[in-house]
Amino acid sequence: MFTTRPTLQGTFGMVSSTHWLASQTAMAVLEDGGNAYDAAVAGAFVLHVVEPHLNGPAGEVPILLAPAGGEVRVLCGQGVAPAGASVAHYRGLGLDLVPGTGPLAAAVPGAFDAWMLLLRDHGTKDLADVLKYAIGYAEHGHAPVERVGQTVETVRELFETEWTSSAEVYLPGGRPPRPGELFRNPRLAATWKRLLAQTEGAGDREARIEAAREVWRRGFIAEALVRQAQRPTLDTSGEHHTGTLTADDLAGWSATYETPVTYDWNGWTVCKAGPWSQGPVFLQQLALLPPELPPYGSADYVHLLVEGCKLAMADREAWYGDAAEVPLADLLSEPYNAERRTLIGDKASYELRPGSPGGRSPRLSAHAHRSAADPGAYDALGVGEPTVATSPASPVPGEPEVGADGATCGDTCHIDVVDRWGNMIAATPSGGWLQSNPVVPELGFPLGTRLQMTWLEEGLPNALTPGRRPRTTLTPSIALRDGEPVMAFGTPGGDQQDQWQVHFFLAVALRESVRGGLDLQGAVDAPNWHNDAFPGSFYPRGMRPGSVTVESRFAPAVVAELRRRGHDVTVGEPWSEGRLCAVARDPRTGVLSAAANPRGMQGYAVGR
């Protein structure tokens, strides 16, 4: 099969990420004797520097890790809602939705602490050894990808008139970052240098990492984050608001380990984060599949997967979150999904149809009810990921554009690593985008906006609730065969993540292997699609019932048949759907593999 790139194979180590500098940084750590976890931490901090429109240190990250010979674990780097972030408080401000930008949308930052916990418990390198790459690129500069400057240009007026600390970093000399010219963030470099200086004398490797966690929670970083949260800031509501984040919120939270949610399908076991993430939606889509599938890539096949996704996403809307009990066992049970499967007919559904697991009655937000009842009112609003505030005069964001190169105005990152010892990791860093909040002047990076995914309505599993996590879209994956971890994968893409990942996984699982291993690159390259037939997770929470967006590489006959079945089909650019990364290990031979997304021309896999 023709692929845009080869599936890399070797025995020493493999990395795949959404930016070549992060991939090569992680590989450099492997070459220096580090393991997969050291490498992932170093690569992640480089992603903060080179993809600041896609993630930052004050964002969030769910991590799946499979230590050699150990059990797969989830490391939750999704922070909770601050103690003052209640539905009553936001309603009292006259809000129906959490704004898509600004400090009111900021959860307790989770990414930094998660990476520190990973390094402490599973890494071998010192903190200075993994931070030096990010410090170097921030201090001495890197040639930015085109989308960084394009994103800054969309918020130029906002930066120049309101978020002036952001203009100081991202509009040096009045110009946004440009490809081919070195772009620097000296404030970020200074932050990490100061952190290292303050932790240098703390003791051994683990003690220094613990000291860094304390600086983030209670030291100069925490103080700067709280000051920023308390500054009145223009957000997507069109008003200036202060946030709810306090010093106690920062001091009282830490990343945690959890047991993954799993589902067995055709000899595979897929591991995902819990229902505070999008992860179980992937598993439900597998559970909804019939025993026999239509031919891969056919109209019957696409129709089946789209309609199954709609049912899984409807269940997410009604049942998934961190603010109420989630009947996960029932949602993934065979009887429940066999019953749900009967709802998939020959025609496209235009209804939001959550189920009743265990006889429970589903409850949707008022916004979701309005969206489903009057889709025209919400069709023009943003769907997908994430918010870009346009200007002070026009604070309501438009839908993020997907360009011909597959890049978006704002999104997420991903990194996968497997090392020669068999350690494996998949992580999806996001949030803290340059367009989400003003840059914290003392630190060089902004707060995140993940609370925009919650509902301002009491009693829902995803209601804004102090001390509870917003239901994130972030959803890395690890897959096992016969109990052995064999593949780590994931993608940016908001609500599209577990759509694109299901298609990728099935492409791997259903198609013939190439060159004696998993055809990772072929599965990454395969034509992809998504639908928006459910309330979007990002402000302003739009939806498009009946929608399917497909790459133009699909055969015209497939598109025509989908339309005949009633799907509202949008034919996009040929390389515009999916931004997957993947690494794999064959436990029988020890051969490692990797592949990366060609869409957007910045994701790369490296290895040997």
PDB file of N, CA, C and O in Angstrom, residues 541-570:
ATOM      1  N   ARG A 541     -20.672  25.922  22.204  1.00  0.00           N
ATOM      2  CA  ARG A 541     -21.361  24.638  22.351  1.00  0.00           C
ATOM      3  C   ARG A 541     -22.331  24.333  21.212  1.00  0.00           C
ATOM      4  O   ARG A 541     -23.426  23.820  21.406  1.00  0.00           O
ATOM      5  N   GLY A 542     -21.907  24.637  19.978  1.00  0.00           N
ATOM      6  CA  GLY A 542     -22.762  24.405  18.818  1.00  0.00           C
ATOM      7  C   GLY A 542     -22.836  22.947  18.421  1.00  0.00           C
ATOM      8  O   GLY A 542     -22.067  22.102  18.883  1.00  0.00           O
ATOM      9  N   MET A 543     -23.773  22.618  17.546  1.00  0.00           N
ATOM     10  CA  MET A 543     -23.909  21.267  17.000  1.00  0.00           C
ATOM     11  C   MET A 543     -24.510  21.336  15.606  1.00  0.00           C
ATOM     12  O   MET A 543     -25.142  22.328  15.235  1.00  0.00           O
ATOM     13  N   ARG A 544     -24.291  20.260  14.830  1.00  0.00           N
ATOM     14  CA  ARG A 544     -24.847  20.173  13.476  1.00  0.00           C
ATOM     15  C   ARG A 544     -25.470  18.789  13.293  1.00  0.00           C
ATOM     16  O   ARG A 544     -24.803  17.848  12.866  1.00  0.00           O
ATOM     17  N   PRO A 545     -26.748  18.622  13.640  1.00  0.00           N
ATOM     18  CA  PRO A 545     -27.384  17.316  13.490  1.00  0.00           C
ATOM     19  C   PRO A 545     -27.294  16.795  12.062  1.00  0.00           C
ATOM     20  O   PRO A 545     -27.463  17.545  11.092  1.00  0.00           O
ATOM     21  N   GLY A 546     -27.003  15.528  11.929  1.00  0.00           N
ATOM     22  CA  GLY A 546     -26.942  14.889  10.620  1.00  0.00           C
ATOM     23  C   GLY A 546     -25.657  15.119   9.865  1.00  0.00           C
ATOM     24  O   GLY A 546     -25.478  14.604   8.755  1.00  0.00           O
ATOM     25  N   SER A 547     -24.729  15.880  10.432  1.00  0.00           N
ATOM     26  CA  SER A 547     -23.529  16.263   9.698  1.00  0.00           C
ATOM     27  C   SER A 547     -22.523  15.126   9.603  1.00  0.00           C
ATOM     28  O   SER A 547     -22.385  14.313  10.514  1.00  0.00           O
ATOM     29  N   VAL A 548     -21.822  15.070   8.493  1.00  0.00           N
ATOM     30  CA  VAL A 548     -20.629  14.238   8.321  1.00  0.00           C
ATOM     31  C   VAL A 548     -19.667  15.026   7.444  1.00  0.00           C
ATOM     32  O   VAL A 548     -20.054  15.505   6.378  1.00  0.00           O
ATOM     33  N   THR A 549     -18.439  15.185   7.905  1.00  0.00           N
ATOM     34  CA  THR A 549     -17.403  15.833   7.105  1.00  0.00           C
ATOM     35  C   THR A 549     -16.389  14.773   6.712  1.00  0.00           C
ATOM     36  O   THR A 549     -15.843  14.084   7.580  1.00  0.00           O
ATOM     37  N   VAL A 550     -16.153  14.623   5.418  1.00  0.00           N
ATOM     38  CA  VAL A 550     -15.251  13.584   4.916  1.00  0.00           C
ATOM     39  C   VAL A 550     -14.146  14.229   4.090  1.00  0.00           C
ATOM     40  O   VAL A 550     -14.333  15.301   3.509  1.00  0.00           O
ATOM     41  N   GLU A 551     -13.013  13.580   4.044  1.00  0.00           N
ATOM     42  CA  GLU A 551     -11.943  14.030   3.159  1.00  0.00           C
ATOM     43  C   GLU A 551     -12.324  13.738   1.713  1.00  0.00           C
ATOM     44  O   GLU A 551     -12.995  12.743   1.414  1.00  0.00           O
ATOM     45  N   SER A 552     -11.875  14.599   0.810  1.00  0.00           N
ATOM     46  CA  SER A 552     -12.231  14.451  -0.602  1.00  0.00           C
ATOM     47  C   SER A 552     -11.591  13.222  -1.238  1.00  0.00           C
ATOM     48  O   SER A 552     -11.914  12.889  -2.385  1.00  0.00           O
ATOM     49  N   ARG A 553     -10.705  12.547  -0.510  1.00  0.00           N
ATOM     50  CA  ARG A 553     -10.123  11.319  -1.048  1.00  0.00           C
ATOM     51  C   ARG A 553     -11.108  10.148  -1.037  1.00  0.00           C
ATOM     52  O   ARG A 553     -10.829   9.095  -1.592  1.00  0.00           O
ATOM     53  N   PHE A 554     -12.255  10.326  -0.379  1.00  0.00           N
ATOM     54  CA  PHE A 554     -13.289   9.291  -0.455  1.00  0.00           C
ATOM     55  C   PHE A 554     -13.832   9.210  -1.875  1.00  0.00           C
ATOM     56  O   PHE A 554     -13.959  10.222  -2.567  1.00  0.00           O
ATOM     57  N   ALA A 555     -14.171   8.015  -2.292  1.00  0.00           N
ATOM     58  CA  ALA A 555     -14.728   7.816  -3.622  1.00  0.00           C
ATOM     59  C   ALA A 555     -16.048   8.569  -3.760  1.00  0.00           C
ATOM     60  O   ALA A 555     -16.864   8.576  -2.827  1.00  0.00           O
ATOM     61  N   PRO A 556     -16.290   9.225  -4.898  1.00  0.00           N
ATOM     62  CA  PRO A 556     -17.555   9.943  -5.089  1.00  0.00           C
ATOM     63  C   PRO A 556     -18.772   9.062  -4.857  1.00  0.00           C
ATOM     64  O   PRO A 556     -19.798   9.550  -4.366  1.00  0.00           O
ATOM     65  N   ALA A 557     -18.671   7.783  -5.189  1.00  0.00           N
ATOM     66  CA  ALA A 557     -19.812   6.880  -4.992  1.00  0.00           C
ATOM     67  C   ALA A 557     -20.133   6.728  -3.509  1.00  0.00           C
ATOM     68  O   ALA A 557     -21.306   6.589  -3.125  1.00  0.00           O
ATOM     69  N   VAL A 558     -19.111   6.716  -2.641  1.00  0.00           N
ATOM     70  CA  VAL A 558     -19.337   6.620  -1.204  1.00  0.00           C
ATOM     71  C   VAL A 558     -20.037   7.875  -0.701  1.00  0.00           C
ATOM     72  O   VAL A 558     -21.006   7.806   0.062  1.00  0.00           O
ATOM     73  N   VAL A 559     -19.580   9.028  -1.169  1.00  0.00           N
ATOM     74  CA  VAL A 559     -20.208  10.290  -0.761  1.00  0.00           C
ATOM     75  C   VAL A 559     -21.665  10.340  -1.222  1.00  0.00           C
ATOM     76  O   VAL A 559     -22.565  10.721  -0.465  1.00  0.00           O
ATOM     77  N   ALA A 560     -21.911   9.935  -2.458  1.00  0.00           N
ATOM     78  CA  ALA A 560     -23.279   9.949  -2.992  1.00  0.00           C
ATOM     79  C   ALA A 560     -24.197   9.030  -2.194  1.00  0.00           C
ATOM     80  O   ALA A 560     -25.350   9.375  -1.910  1.00  0.00           O
ATOM     81  N   GLU A 561     -23.681   7.862  -1.799  1.00  0.00           N
ATOM     82  CA  GLU A 561     -24.506   6.919  -1.042  1.00  0.00           C
ATOM     83  C   GLU A 561     -24.789   7.444   0.360  1.00  0.00           C
ATOM     84  O   GLU A 561     -25.899   7.277   0.881  1.00  0.00           O
ATOM     85  N   LEU A 562     -23.811   8.091   0.990  1.00  0.00           N
ATOM     86  CA  LEU A 562     -24.060   8.684   2.300  1.00  0.00           C
ATOM     87  C   LEU A 562     -25.131   9.760   2.202  1.00  0.00           C
ATOM     88  O   LEU A 562     -26.017   9.852   3.078  1.00  0.00           O
ATOM     89  N   ARG A 563     -25.093  10.551   1.152  1.00  0.00           N
ATOM     90  CA  ARG A 563     -26.125  11.575   0.977  1.00  0.00           C
ATOM     91  C   ARG A 563     -27.487  10.951   0.711  1.00  0.00           C
ATOM     92  O   ARG A 563     -28.517  11.447   1.195  1.00  0.00           O
ATOM     93  N   ARG A 564     -27.514   9.864  -0.037  1.00  0.00           N
ATOM     94  CA  ARG A 564     -28.780   9.176  -0.293  1.00  0.00           C
ATOM     95  C   ARG A 564     -29.389   8.676   1.014  1.00  0.00           C
ATOM     96  O   ARG A 564     -30.624   8.649   1.164  1.00  0.00           O
ATOM     97  N   ARG A 565     -28.540   8.328   1.948  1.00  0.00           N
ATOM     98  CA  ARG A 565     -29.013   7.848   3.245  1.00  0.00           C
ATOM     99  C   ARG A 565     -29.403   8.995   4.178  1.00  0.00           C
ATOM    100  O   ARG A 565     -29.804   8.749   5.314  1.00  0.00           O
ATOM    101  N   GLY A 566     -29.251  10.225   3.720  1.00  0.00           N
ATOM    102  CA  GLY A 566     -29.717  11.366   4.494  1.00  0.00           C
ATOM    103  C   GLY A 566     -28.657  12.115   5.254  1.00  0.00           C
ATOM    104  O   GLY A 566     -28.973  13.080   5.965  1.00  0.00           O
ATOM    105  N   HIS A 567     -27.406  11.710   5.131  1.00  0.00           N
ATOM    106  CA  HIS A 567     -26.332  12.433   5.814  1.00  0.00           C
ATOM    107  C   HIS A 567     -26.101  13.789   5.159  1.00  0.00           C
ATOM    108  O   HIS A 567     -26.113  13.908   3.928  1.00  0.00           O
ATOM    109  N   ASP A 568     -25.904  14.801   5.980  1.00  0.00           N
ATOM    110  CA  ASP A 568     -25.541  16.137   5.504  1.00  0.00           C
ATOM    111  C   ASP A 568     -24.028  16.154   5.343  1.00  0.00           C
ATOM    112  O   ASP A 568     -23.289  16.470   6.273  1.00  0.00           O
ATOM    113  N   VAL A 569     -23.565  15.799   4.146  1.00  0.00           N
ATOM    114  CA  VAL A 569     -22.144  15.559   3.920  1.00  0.00           C
ATOM    115  C   VAL A 569     -21.433  16.833   3.463  1.00  0.00           C
ATOM    116  O   VAL A 569     -21.864  17.499   2.523  1.00  0.00           O
ATOM    117  N   THR A 570     -20.349  17.157   4.162  1.00  0.00           N
ATOM    118  CA  THR A 570     -19.424  18.204   3.726  1.00  0.00           C
ATOM    119  C   THR A 570     -18.146  17.523   3.250  1.00  0.00           C
ATOM    120  O   THR A 570     -17.570  16.710   3.987  1.00  0.00           O
TER     121      THR A 570
END
